[in-house]
PDB file of C-alpha atoms in Angstrom:
ATOM      1  CA  MET V   1       0.349  -0.163  -0.226  1.00  0.00           C
ATOM      2  CA  ARG V   2       0.770   3.444  -0.489  1.00  0.00           C
ATOM      3  CA  LEU V   3       1.030   5.933   2.505  1.00  0.00           C
ATOM      4  CA  ALA V   4       2.971   9.083   4.486  1.00  0.00           C
ATOM      5  CA  MET V   5       5.704   9.133   7.246  1.00  0.00           C
ATOM      6  CA  ILE V   6       5.765  12.717   8.875  1.00  0.00           C
ATOM      7  CA  GLY V   7       8.495  12.237  12.115  1.00  0.00           C
ATOM      8  CA  LEU V   8      11.915  10.503  10.385  1.00  0.00           C
ATOM      9  CA  GLY V   9      13.376  10.723  13.833  1.00  0.00           C
ATOM     10  CA  ARG V  10      15.048   7.303  15.073  1.00  0.00           C
ATOM     11  CA  MET V  11      11.988   6.078  14.957  1.00  0.00           C
ATOM     12  CA  GLY V  12      10.138   7.548  12.262  1.00  0.00           C
ATOM     13  CA  ALA V  13      13.097   7.415   9.405  1.00  0.00           C
ATOM     14  CA  ASN V  14      13.260   2.872  10.521  1.00  0.00           C
ATOM     15  CA  MET V  15       9.531   1.922  10.130  1.00  0.00           C
ATOM     16  CA  ALA V  16      10.065   4.291   6.972  1.00  0.00           C
ATOM     17  CA  ARG V  17      12.993   1.548   5.999  1.00  0.00           C
ATOM     18  CA  ARG V  18      10.786  -1.389   7.710  1.00  0.00           C
ATOM     19  CA  LEU V  19       7.829  -0.635   5.256  1.00  0.00           C
ATOM     20  CA  LEU V  20       9.541  -0.080   2.144  1.00  0.00           C
ATOM     21  CA  ARG V  21      11.650  -3.402   3.018  1.00  0.00           C
ATOM     22  CA  ASP V  22       8.035  -4.908   2.471  1.00  0.00           C
ATOM     23  CA  GLY V  23       7.212  -3.546  -0.442  1.00  0.00           C
ATOM     24  CA  HIS V  24       5.511  -0.740   0.275  1.00  0.00           C
ATOM     25  CA  GLU V  25       5.754   2.696  -1.623  1.00  0.00           C
ATOM     26  CA  VAL V  26       5.882   5.768   1.696  1.00  0.00           C
ATOM     27  CA  VAL V  27       6.158   9.106   1.298  1.00  0.00           C
ATOM     28  CA  VAL V  28       7.908  10.881   3.473  1.00  0.00           C
ATOM     29  CA  HIS V  29       7.828  14.383   5.455  1.00  0.00           C
ATOM     30  CA  ASN V  30      10.044  15.252   8.130  1.00  0.00           C
ATOM     31  CA  ARG V  31      10.702  19.806   9.280  1.00  0.00           C
ATOM     32  CA  SER V  32      14.554  18.901   8.117  1.00  0.00           C
ATOM     33  CA  VAL V  33      15.262  17.984   4.331  1.00  0.00           C
ATOM     34  CA  GLU V  34      18.729  15.794   5.107  1.00  0.00           C
ATOM     35  CA  PRO V  35      16.593  12.568   6.651  1.00  0.00           C
ATOM     36  CA  ILE V  36      14.212  13.138   3.397  1.00  0.00           C
ATOM     37  CA  ALA V  37      16.897  13.459   0.553  1.00  0.00           C
ATOM     38  CA  GLU V  38      18.101  10.000   2.481  1.00  0.00           C
ATOM     39  CA  LEU V  39      15.216   7.708   2.882  1.00  0.00           C
ATOM     40  CA  GLU V  40      14.569   9.001  -0.486  1.00  0.00           C
ATOM     41  CA  ALA V  41      17.908   7.461  -1.557  1.00  0.00           C
ATOM     42  CA  GLU V  42      16.732   4.233  -0.257  1.00  0.00           C
ATOM     43  CA  GLY V  43      13.299   4.711  -2.647  1.00  0.00           C
ATOM     44  CA  ALA V  44      10.917   6.049  -0.545  1.00  0.00           C
ATOM     45  CA  ILE V  45       9.103   9.743  -2.077  1.00  0.00           C
ATOM     46  CA  GLY V  46       9.539  12.977  -0.919  1.00  0.00           C
ATOM     47  CA  ALA V  47       7.528  15.548   0.254  1.00  0.00           C
ATOM     48  CA  ARG V  48       9.808  19.063   1.232  1.00  0.00           C
ATOM     49  CA  ALA V  49       6.232  20.289   2.522  1.00  0.00           C
ATOM     50  CA  LEU V  50       2.986  18.746   4.149  1.00  0.00           C
ATOM     51  CA  GLU V  51       1.782  20.504   1.583  1.00  0.00           C
ATOM     52  CA  ASP V  52       2.532  18.375  -0.455  1.00  0.00           C
ATOM     53  CA  VAL V  53       1.943  15.389   1.054  1.00  0.00           C
ATOM     54  CA  PRO V  54      -1.646  14.697   0.275  1.00  0.00           C
ATOM     55  CA  ALA V  55      -1.004  14.621  -3.411  1.00  0.00           C
ATOM     56  CA  ALA V  56       1.471  12.039  -2.855  1.00  0.00           C
ATOM     57  CA  LEU V  57      -1.073   9.471  -2.594  1.00  0.00           C
ATOM     58  CA  VAL V  58      -3.917   7.469  -3.078  1.00  0.00           C
ATOM     59  CA  PRO V  59      -7.701   8.485  -1.450  1.00  0.00           C
ATOM     60  CA  PRO V  60      -8.292   6.886   0.916  1.00  0.00           C
ATOM     61  CA  ARG V  61      -4.849   8.452   1.868  1.00  0.00           C
ATOM     62  CA  VAL V  62      -3.187   7.030   5.423  1.00  0.00           C
ATOM     63  CA  VAL V  63      -0.592   9.121   6.592  1.00  0.00           C
ATOM     64  CA  TRP V  64       0.757   7.555   9.747  1.00  0.00           C
ATOM     65  CA  LEU V  65       2.210  10.994  12.341  1.00  0.00           C
ATOM     66  CA  MET V  66       5.758   9.828  14.263  1.00  0.00           C
ATOM     67  CA  VAL V  67       6.580  13.748  15.992  1.00  0.00           C
ATOM     68  CA  PRO V  68       7.285  13.993  19.489  1.00  0.00           C
ATOM     69  CA  ALA V  69       3.094  14.774  21.837  1.00  0.00           C
ATOM     70  CA  GLY V  70       1.808  17.754  22.498  1.00  0.00           C
ATOM     71  CA  ASP V  71       1.785  21.021  20.668  1.00  0.00           C
ATOM     72  CA  PRO V  72       3.512  19.521  17.748  1.00  0.00           C
ATOM     73  CA  THR V  73       1.747  16.952  17.091  1.00  0.00           C
ATOM     74  CA  GLU V  74      -1.750  18.603  17.625  1.00  0.00           C
ATOM     75  CA  ARG V  75      -0.313  21.614  15.290  1.00  0.00           C
ATOM     76  CA  ILE V  76       0.191  18.808  12.085  1.00  0.00           C
ATOM     77  CA  LEU V  77      -2.891  17.473  12.700  1.00  0.00           C
ATOM     78  CA  GLU V  78      -4.377  20.663  12.779  1.00  0.00           C
ATOM     79  CA  GLN V  79      -3.072  21.130   9.711  1.00  0.00           C
ATOM     80  CA  LEU V  80      -4.381  17.182   8.056  1.00  0.00           C
ATOM     81  CA  GLY V  81      -7.398  18.357   9.769  1.00  0.00           C
ATOM     82  CA  GLU V  82      -7.811  20.781   6.201  1.00  0.00           C
ATOM     83  CA  LEU V  83      -5.534  18.328   3.782  1.00  0.00           C
ATOM     84  CA  LEU V  84      -7.230  16.019   3.583  1.00  0.00           C
ATOM     85  CA  ASP V  85     -11.110  14.491   2.815  1.00  0.00           C
ATOM     86  CA  ASP V  86     -13.840  11.984   3.705  1.00  0.00           C
ATOM     87  CA  GLY V  87     -12.254   8.682   3.930  1.00  0.00           C
ATOM     88  CA  ASP V  88      -8.711   8.762   4.294  1.00  0.00           C
ATOM     89  CA  VAL V  89      -6.754   8.305   7.580  1.00  0.00           C
ATOM     90  CA  VAL V  90      -3.773   9.940   9.895  1.00  0.00           C
ATOM     91  CA  ILE V  91      -2.833   7.135  12.403  1.00  0.00           C
ATOM     92  CA  ASP V  92      -0.510   8.695  15.458  1.00  0.00           C
ATOM     93  CA  GLY V  93       1.729   6.731  16.620  1.00  0.00           C
ATOM     94  CA  GLY V  94       3.648   8.566  19.110  1.00  0.00           C
ATOM     95  CA  ASN V  95       3.406   8.872  22.605  1.00  0.00           C
ATOM     96  CA  SER V  96      -0.134  11.212  23.818  1.00  0.00           C
ATOM     97  CA  ASN V  97      -1.946  11.073  25.887  1.00  0.00           C
ATOM     98  CA  TYR V  98      -5.130   8.633  25.457  1.00  0.00           C
ATOM     99  CA  ARG V  99      -7.135  11.684  26.346  1.00  0.00           C
ATOM    100  CA  ASP V 100      -6.015  13.685  23.213  1.00  0.00           C
ATOM    101  CA  SER V 101      -6.191  11.242  21.271  1.00  0.00           C
ATOM    102  CA  ILE V 102      -9.761  10.640  22.371  1.00  0.00           C
ATOM    103  CA  ARG V 103     -10.355  14.277  21.768  1.00  0.00           C
ATOM    104  CA  ARG V 104      -8.574  14.444  18.159  1.00  0.00           C
ATOM    105  CA  ALA V 105     -10.642  11.425  16.962  1.00  0.00           C
ATOM    106  CA  ASP V 106     -14.015  12.845  17.907  1.00  0.00           C
ATOM    107  CA  ALA V 107     -13.301  16.348  15.968  1.00  0.00           C
ATOM    108  CA  LEU V 108     -11.214  14.369  13.327  1.00  0.00           C
ATOM    109  CA  ARG V 109     -14.139  12.668  12.449  1.00  0.00           C
ATOM    110  CA  GLY V 110     -16.464  15.903  12.136  1.00  0.00           C
ATOM    111  CA  ARG V 111     -14.771  15.779   9.229  1.00  0.00           C
ATOM    112  CA  GLY V 112     -14.580  12.154   8.224  1.00  0.00           C
ATOM    113  CA  ILE V 113     -11.202  11.667   8.851  1.00  0.00           C
ATOM    114  CA  ALA V 114     -10.588   8.496  10.983  1.00  0.00           C
ATOM    115  CA  PHE V 115      -8.704   8.565  13.361  1.00  0.00           C
ATOM    116  CA  VAL V 116      -6.256   5.217  15.021  1.00  0.00           C
ATOM    117  CA  ASP V 117      -3.707   5.357  18.062  1.00  0.00           C
ATOM    118  CA  ALA V 118      -1.309   3.574  17.776  1.00  0.00           C
ATOM    119  CA  GLY V 119       1.353   2.252  20.467  1.00  0.00           C
ATOM    120  CA  THR V 120       4.370   1.895  19.086  1.00  0.00           C
ATOM    121  CA  SER V 121       7.458   0.008  20.884  1.00  0.00           C
ATOM    122  CA  GLY V 122      10.376  -1.546  19.828  1.00  0.00           C
ATOM    123  CA  GLY V 123      12.810   1.266  19.937  1.00  0.00           C
ATOM    124  CA  ILE V 124      15.930   1.837  17.456  1.00  0.00           C
ATOM    125  CA  TRP V 125      15.724  -1.848  17.153  1.00  0.00           C
ATOM    126  CA  GLY V 126      12.588  -2.125  15.257  1.00  0.00           C
ATOM    127  CA  LEU V 127      13.846  -1.611  12.028  1.00  0.00           C
ATOM    128  CA  ASP V 128      15.047  -5.260  12.038  1.00  0.00           C
ATOM    129  CA  ALA V 129      13.763  -7.006  15.221  1.00  0.00           C
ATOM    130  CA  GLY V 130       9.352  -5.455  14.833  1.00  0.00           C
ATOM    131  CA  TYR V 131       7.319  -3.377  16.679  1.00  0.00           C
ATOM    132  CA  CYS V 132       5.302  -3.993  18.563  1.00  0.00           C
ATOM    133  CA  LEU V 133       2.447  -1.823  18.140  1.00  0.00           C
ATOM    134  CA  MET V 134      -1.651  -1.611  20.320  1.00  0.00           C
ATOM    135  CA  VAL V 135      -3.441   0.312  18.321  1.00  0.00           C
ATOM    136  CA  GLY V 136      -6.652   1.809  18.300  1.00  0.00           C
ATOM    137  CA  GLY V 137      -9.375   3.714  16.495  1.00  0.00           C
ATOM    138  CA  ALA V 138     -12.726   2.225  14.365  1.00  0.00           C
ATOM    139  CA  ALA V 139     -12.575  -0.661  12.897  1.00  0.00           C
ATOM    140  CA  ASP V 140     -12.794  -0.478   9.627  1.00  0.00           C
ATOM    141  CA  ALA V 141      -9.912   1.654  10.099  1.00  0.00           C
ATOM    142  CA  VAL V 142      -8.277  -0.222  11.428  1.00  0.00           C
ATOM    143  CA  ALA V 143      -8.254  -2.500   8.519  1.00  0.00           C
ATOM    144  CA  LEU V 144      -7.606   0.039   6.062  1.00  0.00           C
ATOM    145  CA  VAL V 145      -4.118   0.326   7.501  1.00  0.00           C
ATOM    146  CA  GLU V 146      -3.320  -3.111   8.682  1.00  0.00           C
ATOM    147  CA  PRO V 147      -1.721  -3.808   5.633  1.00  0.00           C
ATOM    148  CA  ALA V 148       1.565  -1.590   6.906  1.00  0.00           C
ATOM    149  CA  MET V 149       1.137  -2.455  10.111  1.00  0.00           C
ATOM    150  CA  ARG V 150       1.601  -6.204   9.567  1.00  0.00           C
ATOM    151  CA  SER V 151       4.211  -5.230   7.945  1.00  0.00           C
ATOM    152  CA  LEU V 152       5.906  -3.081  10.667  1.00  0.00           C
ATOM    153  CA  ALA V 153       5.078  -5.473  13.422  1.00  0.00           C
ATOM    154  CA  ALA V 154       7.334  -7.962  14.707  1.00  0.00           C
ATOM    155  CA  PRO V 155       5.877 -11.257  14.908  1.00  0.00           C
ATOM    156  CA  GLY V 156       2.857 -11.797  17.194  1.00  0.00           C
ATOM    157  CA  GLY V 157       3.626  -8.108  17.582  1.00  0.00           C
ATOM    158  CA  PHE V 158       0.547  -6.125  16.107  1.00  0.00           C
ATOM    159  CA  ALA V 159      -3.116  -6.146  18.057  1.00  0.00           C
ATOM    160  CA  HIS V 160      -6.740  -3.641  17.732  1.00  0.00           C
ATOM    161  CA  VAL V 161      -6.933  -4.046  21.066  1.00  0.00           C
ATOM    162  CA  GLY V 162     -10.446  -1.225  21.544  1.00  0.00           C
ATOM    163  CA  PRO V 163     -11.523   2.096  20.451  1.00  0.00           C
ATOM    164  CA  SER V 164     -10.226   5.430  20.250  1.00  0.00           C
ATOM    165  CA  GLY V 165      -7.538   5.910  22.723  1.00  0.00           C
ATOM    166  CA  ALA V 166      -7.443   2.756  23.902  1.00  0.00           C
ATOM    167  CA  GLY V 167      -3.624   1.793  21.754  1.00  0.00           C
ATOM    168  CA  HIS V 168      -2.351   5.195  23.545  1.00  0.00           C
ATOM    169  CA  PHE V 169      -4.096   4.244  26.636  1.00  0.00           C
ATOM    170  CA  THR V 170      -1.992   0.627  26.667  1.00  0.00           C
ATOM    171  CA  LYS V 171       0.943   2.055  25.658  1.00  0.00           C
ATOM    172  CA  MET V 172       1.233   4.202  28.344  1.00  0.00           C
ATOM    173  CA  VAL V 173       0.403   1.608  30.807  1.00  0.00           C
ATOM    174  CA  HIS V 174       3.005  -1.331  29.354  1.00  0.00           C
ATOM    175  CA  ASN V 175       5.923   2.259  29.464  1.00  0.00           C
ATOM    176  CA  GLY V 176       4.677   2.581  33.651  1.00  0.00           C
ATOM    177  CA  ILE V 177       5.675  -1.020  33.697  1.00  0.00           C
ATOM    178  CA  GLU V 178       8.730  -0.689  31.783  1.00  0.00           C
ATOM    179  CA  TYR V 179       9.429   2.193  34.515  1.00  0.00           C
ATOM    180  CA  GLY V 180       9.440  -0.806  37.422  1.00  0.00           C
ATOM    181  CA  LEU V 181      10.721  -2.844  35.228  1.00  0.00           C
ATOM    182  CA  LEU V 182      13.875  -0.778  34.857  1.00  0.00           C
ATOM    183  CA  GLN V 183      14.273   0.310  38.456  1.00  0.00           C
ATOM    184  CA  ALA V 184      14.271  -3.729  40.146  1.00  0.00           C
ATOM    185  CA  TYR V 185      17.215  -3.918  37.984  1.00  0.00           C
ATOM    186  CA  ALA V 186      19.282  -1.012  38.680  1.00  0.00           C
ATOM    187  CA  GLU V 187      18.153  -0.975  42.504  1.00  0.00           C
ATOM    188  CA  GLY V 188      19.477  -5.118  42.958  1.00  0.00           C
ATOM    189  CA  PHE V 189      22.536  -3.957  40.442  1.00  0.00           C
ATOM    190  CA  GLU V 190      23.224  -1.025  42.431  1.00  0.00           C
ATOM    191  CA  LEU V 191      23.069  -3.981  45.454  1.00  0.00           C
ATOM    192  CA  LEU V 192      25.310  -5.742  43.420  1.00  0.00           C
ATOM    193  CA  HIS V 193      27.827  -2.979  42.891  1.00  0.00           C
ATOM    194  CA  ALA V 194      28.069  -1.256  46.176  1.00  0.00           C
ATOM    195  CA  ALA V 195      29.540  -5.322  47.922  1.00  0.00           C
ATOM    196  CA  GLU V 196      32.770  -3.803  47.485  1.00  0.00           C
ATOM    197  CA  GLU V 197      34.469  -7.605  50.057  1.00  0.00           C
ATOM    198  CA  PHE V 198      33.022  -9.934  46.598  1.00  0.00           C
ATOM    199  CA  ASP V 199      34.364  -7.904  43.789  1.00  0.00           C
ATOM    200  CA  LEU V 200      31.554  -8.496  41.254  1.00  0.00           C
ATOM    201  CA  ASP V 201      31.928  -9.010  37.573  1.00  0.00           C
ATOM    202  CA  LEU V 202      28.360  -6.295  37.085  1.00  0.00           C
ATOM    203  CA  GLU V 203      29.120  -8.400  33.431  1.00  0.00           C
ATOM    204  CA  GLN V 204      29.490 -12.258  33.988  1.00  0.00           C
ATOM    205  CA  VAL V 205      26.034 -11.910  36.907  1.00  0.00           C
ATOM    206  CA  ALA V 206      23.679 -10.345  34.087  1.00  0.00           C
ATOM    207  CA  GLU V 207      25.418 -13.183  31.276  1.00  0.00           C
ATOM    208  CA  LEU V 208      24.362 -16.170  34.064  1.00  0.00           C
ATOM    209  CA  TRP V 209      21.178 -14.619  34.485  1.00  0.00           C
ATOM    210  CA  ARG V 210      20.187 -14.730  30.726  1.00  0.00           C
ATOM    211  CA  HIS V 211      20.231 -18.295  30.829  1.00  0.00           C
ATOM    212  CA  GLY V 212      17.791 -19.801  32.952  1.00  0.00           C
ATOM    213  CA  SER V 213      16.809 -16.810  35.254  1.00  0.00           C
ATOM    214  CA  VAL V 214      12.817 -16.197  36.076  1.00  0.00           C
ATOM    215  CA  VAL V 215      14.625 -12.803  35.712  1.00  0.00           C
ATOM    216  CA  ARG V 216      16.070 -13.480  32.295  1.00  0.00           C
ATOM    217  CA  SER V 217      14.104 -10.078  29.611  1.00  0.00           C
ATOM    218  CA  TRP V 218      15.602  -7.907  26.592  1.00  0.00           C
ATOM    219  CA  LEU V 219      16.166  -5.308  28.903  1.00  0.00           C
ATOM    220  CA  LEU V 220      19.177  -7.831  31.686  1.00  0.00           C
ATOM    221  CA  ASP V 221      20.242  -8.356  28.351  1.00  0.00           C
ATOM    222  CA  LEU V 222      21.139  -4.361  27.477  1.00  0.00           C
ATOM    223  CA  ALA V 223      22.300  -4.121  31.182  1.00  0.00           C
ATOM    224  CA  ALA V 224      24.877  -7.753  30.070  1.00  0.00           C
ATOM    225  CA  THR V 225      26.468  -5.206  26.681  1.00  0.00           C
ATOM    226  CA  ALA V 226      25.849  -1.602  28.627  1.00  0.00           C
ATOM    227  CA  PHE V 227      28.359  -3.321  31.218  1.00  0.00           C
ATOM    228  CA  ALA V 228      30.540  -5.130  29.320  1.00  0.00           C
ATOM    229  CA  ASP V 229      31.473  -0.925  27.517  1.00  0.00           C
ATOM    230  CA  ASP V 230      31.206   0.130  31.267  1.00  0.00           C
ATOM    231  CA  PRO V 231      31.828  -2.408  34.026  1.00  0.00           C
ATOM    232  CA  ARG V 232      31.652   0.544  36.125  1.00  0.00           C
ATOM    233  CA  LEU V 233      28.993   2.640  34.407  1.00  0.00           C
ATOM    234  CA  GLU V 234      32.010   5.858  34.396  1.00  0.00           C
ATOM    235  CA  ARG V 235      30.996   7.157  31.692  1.00  0.00           C
ATOM    236  CA  ILE V 236      27.116   8.892  32.566  1.00  0.00           C
ATOM    237  CA  ALA V 237      25.884  10.793  34.552  1.00  0.00           C
ATOM    238  CA  GLY V 238      23.425   8.798  37.108  1.00  0.00           C
ATOM    239  CA  PHE V 239      20.277  11.557  35.258  1.00  0.00           C
ATOM    240  CA  VAL V 240      17.040   9.619  34.278  1.00  0.00           C
ATOM    241  CA  ASP V 241      14.713  11.999  32.172  1.00  0.00           C
ATOM    242  CA  ASP V 242      11.531  11.224  31.776  1.00  0.00           C
ATOM    243  CA  SER V 243       8.654  11.538  28.931  1.00  0.00           C
ATOM    244  CA  GLY V 244       5.701  12.056  29.900  1.00  0.00           C
ATOM    245  CA  GLU V 245       4.179   8.464  30.432  1.00  0.00           C
ATOM    246  CA  GLY V 246       4.526   7.714  33.717  1.00  0.00           C
ATOM    247  CA  ARG V 247       3.363  10.451  34.952  1.00  0.00           C
ATOM    248  CA  TRP V 248       0.552  10.049  33.075  1.00  0.00           C
ATOM    249  CA  THR V 249       0.002   6.404  34.309  1.00  0.00           C
ATOM    250  CA  VAL V 250       0.143   7.181  37.926  1.00  0.00           C
ATOM    251  CA  SER V 251      -1.879  10.176  37.944  1.00  0.00           C
ATOM    252  CA  ASP V 252      -5.125   8.135  35.580  1.00  0.00           C
ATOM    253  CA  ALA V 253      -3.671   5.860  38.596  1.00  0.00           C
ATOM    254  CA  VAL V 254      -4.953   7.788  41.373  1.00  0.00           C
ATOM    255  CA  GLU V 255      -8.341   8.850  38.955  1.00  0.00           C
ATOM    256  CA  ARG V 256      -8.994   5.203  39.161  1.00  0.00           C
ATOM    257  CA  GLY V 257      -8.557   4.150  42.715  1.00  0.00           C
ATOM    258  CA  VAL V 258      -5.954   1.640  40.959  1.00  0.00           C
ATOM    259  CA  PRO V 259      -2.392   1.275  44.215  1.00  0.00           C
ATOM    260  CA  VAL V 260       0.696   1.115  41.193  1.00  0.00           C
ATOM    261  CA  THR V 261       3.151   1.299  44.150  1.00  0.00           C
ATOM    262  CA  ALA V 262       6.555   0.152  42.119  1.00  0.00           C
ATOM    263  CA  ILE V 263       5.416   2.145  38.929  1.00  0.00           C
ATOM    264  CA  ALA V 264       5.232   5.055  41.807  1.00  0.00           C
ATOM    265  CA  HIS V 265       7.895   4.759  43.852  1.00  0.00           C
ATOM    266  CA  ALA V 266      10.192   4.641  40.263  1.00  0.00           C
ATOM    267  CA  LEU V 267       8.513   7.796  39.038  1.00  0.00           C
ATOM    268  CA  PHE V 268      10.317   9.423  42.061  1.00  0.00           C
ATOM    269  CA  ALA V 269      13.531   7.630  42.189  1.00  0.00           C
ATOM    270  CA  ARG V 270      13.102   9.146  38.387  1.00  0.00           C
ATOM    271  CA  PHE V 271      13.356  13.407  40.108  1.00  0.00           C
ATOM    272  CA  THR V 272      15.899  11.589  42.158  1.00  0.00           C
ATOM    273  CA  SER V 273      18.215  11.328  40.387  1.00  0.00           C
ATOM    274  CA  ARG V 274      18.083  14.501  39.166  1.00  0.00           C
ATOM    275  CA  GLN V 275      19.531  15.345  42.482  1.00  0.00           C
ATOM    276  CA  ASP V 276      22.346  13.804  43.087  1.00  0.00           C
ATOM    277  CA  ASP V 277      24.910  10.893  40.824  1.00  0.00           C
ATOM    278  CA  SER V 278      24.042   6.835  41.751  1.00  0.00           C
ATOM    279  CA  PHE V 279      24.600   4.486  40.460  1.00  0.00           C
ATOM    280  CA  ALA V 280      20.541   2.828  39.777  1.00  0.00           C
ATOM    281  CA  MET V 281      20.311   5.709  38.259  1.00  0.00           C
ATOM    282  CA  ARG V 282      23.476   5.523  35.532  1.00  0.00           C
ATOM    283  CA  THR V 283      21.656   1.641  35.514  1.00  0.00           C
ATOM    284  CA  ILE V 284      18.983   3.068  34.021  1.00  0.00           C
ATOM    285  CA  ALA V 285      20.257   5.244  32.101  1.00  0.00           C
ATOM    286  CA  ALA V 286      22.217   2.754  29.498  1.00  0.00           C
ATOM    287  CA  LEU V 287      19.707   0.579  29.675  1.00  0.00           C
ATOM    288  CA  ARG V 288      17.709   3.226  28.002  1.00  0.00           C
ATOM    289  CA  GLU V 289      19.965   4.523  25.960  1.00  0.00           C
ATOM    290  CA  GLY V 290      20.181   0.910  24.074  1.00  0.00           C
ATOM    291  CA  PHE V 291      16.599   0.173  24.066  1.00  0.00           C
ATOM    292  CA  GLY V 292      16.090   3.207  22.575  1.00  0.00           C
ATOM    293  CA  GLY V 293      18.841   4.674  21.668  1.00  0.00           C
ATOM    294  CA  LEU V 294      17.930   7.123  24.061  1.00  0.00           C
ATOM    295  CA  ALA V 295      21.073  10.280  25.509  1.00  0.00           C
ATOM    296  CA  THR V 296      22.356   9.953  28.034  1.00  0.00           C
ATOM    297  CA  LYS V 297      24.244  12.602  29.868  1.00  0.00           C
ATOM    298  CA  PRO V 298      28.294  12.830  30.249  1.00  0.00           C
ATOM    299  CA  LYS V 299      29.730  12.693  33.743  1.00  0.00           C
ATOM    300  CA  ASP V 300      31.447  16.134  33.472  1.00  0.00           C
ATOM    301  CA  GLY V 301      34.867  15.358  33.781  1.00  0.00           C
TER     302      GLY V 301
END
């Protein structure tokens, strides 16, 4: 199928590449032109201006957004609402708040445009391994874009989870769980690090746990790699940012009266990382860099 990918950052560019590899025709647009030119060289159709995107597509048009949540997504959706026609579909694959997705779906529906919220996980590894897609929206709109979803997804990694907002709600909780998992690994490795009398090799322990242990996971794989590269994680500061989903998860849980104690603790632990340097926070920073290509903060000196 032919579709557009708007936003060619870490995720968007690789998603466009994966679609191209599976035989789709992909129109690409980005605020800066360099990523457009790179993907044109790989077979994509470039659109230098957002206004050029609809003309490069065939009705019903499908436009996939991979831009930062909040104002950037809002502005582009407002423009697309004026540029697209009845029967077209917009997919938001970013980490938008699910309440915004419900509102945006209602607004675009009034113009005859379908809105699909696609919670997308896979980070920088998704190009080769595939992505996990948690999709919300009307059944007919999801069915229309399913060929592209199937091409992007890892085996078993695509599901239509419910109506508008359900995809981003599921991704929000997914990321909340991620906070808790990262924190548990970080605290465990900090305790190992603190046991100086044993002089433990943290790469060896992480590698050991990867085989047959009940705590084995992809995050543990990344920990083993991180400790192999930097055994004491001395090259980065223990500063860990939060992109919003953890806060939304905790806030939503408070409203619903659901105890998410581990996730709440993990969120507040990230706040402490901005006050002092700790090995636990350096561990989380290294793992986030490993799975998402997310920037770390160098240690001073």
